[in-house]
Amino acid sequence: AQSVTQLGSHVSVSEGALVLLRCNYSSSVPPYLFWYVQYPNQGLQLLLKYTSAATLVKGINGFEAEFKKSETSFHLTKPSAHMSDAAEYFCAVSREANDMRFGAGTRLTVKP
Amino acid sequence: EAGVTQSPTHLIKTRGQQATLRCSPISGHTSVYWYQQALGLGLQFLLWYDEGEERNRGNFPPRFSGRQFPNYSSELNVNALELEDSALYLCASRGRGIPLEQYFGPGTRLTVT
């Protein structure tokens, strides 16, 4: 069975600092991987997805993630945090239509 | 292109009542997923509908049920409401085949008093 683990339920960075949100997956075969963002009292918005075309994936709002098979990781990064990035971020893994698994989420706080 | 829509935005019910939540998928999407997001519990998978059929359900009691209509919209029903059913209920839709990403609606906030 596949699953994802997000390391750190809360991450705090200063405005302008690097954002690094960690996600590790377990899957018996190469999966599809996703990052979603959720702003307060809203649904989830797709940030980016990995579908084996390229290991470095660029998403919206300046975010990107790198698929590292040897480390079974799919960490999300952004070079310079903005106040508007404060939200909850979910990593998800899927291999089949009926089986998308979400991580527990990481709440990002951006300090002025 | 219109996104996933959900109604109502907020719903307040008392314990023991029934709640009905509605979801309209993105045009052309045939799969609808329902999730419960209770405070501090992350996203819990509830139900998956595809082409009008229930394809999978999560670890929830039978009082959580739903259906998918011929136009692919969906309804989630929660019977005999309990206080712990208070949560944000999210609906997501997905198109056929690959890719597998799901697109989420804004959610319905259900409060049970």
Tab-separated table of N, CA and C in Angstrom, chain A residues 1 4 9 21 27 32 34 41 47 49 59-60 65 73-75 77 89 92 102 108 110:
chain	number	residue	atom	x	y	z
A	1	ALA	N	0.848	-1.196	0.000
A	1	ALA	CA	0.000	0.000	0.000
A	1	ALA	C	0.883	1.246	0.000
A	4	VAL	N	2.032	8.559	2.384
A	4	VAL	CA	2.947	9.695	2.438
A	4	VAL	C	3.112	10.141	3.874
A	9	SER	N	4.556	19.157	11.369
A	9	SER	CA	3.167	19.602	11.224
A	9	SER	C	3.085	21.126	11.145
A	21	LEU	N	9.212	22.273	2.602
A	21	LEU	CA	8.229	21.400	3.234
A	21	LEU	C	8.526	19.983	2.765
A	27	SER	N	5.838	3.492	-1.753
A	27	SER	CA	5.049	2.908	-2.826
A	27	SER	C	5.858	1.795	-3.462
A	32	TYR	N	2.338	8.600	-8.731
A	32	TYR	CA	2.107	9.994	-9.062
A	32	TYR	C	2.062	10.764	-7.743
A	34	PHE	N	1.643	14.652	-5.673
A	34	PHE	CA	0.989	15.950	-5.773
A	34	PHE	C	1.257	16.774	-4.514
A	41	ASN	N	-10.490	27.964	5.589
A	41	ASN	CA	-11.903	27.821	5.209
A	41	ASN	C	-12.116	27.712	3.701
A	47	LEU	N	-1.103	22.589	-6.389
A	47	LEU	CA	0.094	23.404	-6.602
A	47	LEU	C	0.927	22.857	-7.758
A	49	LYS	N	2.263	18.715	-9.731
A	49	LYS	CA	2.142	17.269	-9.765
A	49	LYS	C	3.345	16.647	-10.445
A	59	GLY	N	5.499	24.559	-10.141
A	59	GLY	CA	4.076	24.739	-9.937
A	59	GLY	C	3.690	26.204	-9.932
A	60	ILE	N	2.530	26.458	-9.377
A	60	ILE	CA	2.051	27.835	-9.324
A	60	ILE	C	2.662	28.570	-8.133
A	65	ALA	N	9.007	21.310	-6.794
A	65	ALA	CA	9.293	20.106	-6.013
A	65	ALA	C	10.157	19.186	-6.854
A	73	SER	N	11.491	10.794	-1.826
A	73	SER	CA	11.058	12.094	-1.326
A	73	SER	C	10.482	12.949	-2.445
A	74	PHE	N	9.700	13.899	-2.052
A	74	PHE	CA	9.082	14.861	-2.992
A	74	PHE	C	8.894	16.158	-2.217
A	75	HIS	N	9.985	16.779	-1.839
A	75	HIS	CA	9.937	17.980	-1.009
A	75	HIS	C	9.529	19.209	-1.818
A	77	THR	N	9.576	23.297	-2.320
A	77	THR	CA	10.414	24.446	-1.991
A	77	THR	C	9.935	25.708	-2.690
A	89	TYR	N	-0.360	22.901	3.753
A	89	TYR	CA	0.104	22.231	2.539
A	89	TYR	C	-0.001	20.719	2.719
A	92	ALA	N	0.352	14.399	-1.510
A	92	ALA	CA	-0.527	13.261	-1.798
A	92	ALA	C	0.139	12.342	-2.800
A	102	PHE	N	-3.456	11.182	1.260
A	102	PHE	CA	-2.947	12.494	1.645
A	102	PHE	C	-2.097	12.391	2.904
A	108	LEU	N	2.138	26.197	7.286
A	108	LEU	CA	3.234	27.143	7.081
A	108	LEU	C	2.844	28.511	7.621
A	110	VAL	N	4.328	32.440	8.004
A	110	VAL	CA	5.338	33.360	7.479
A	110	VAL	C	5.368	34.590	8.372
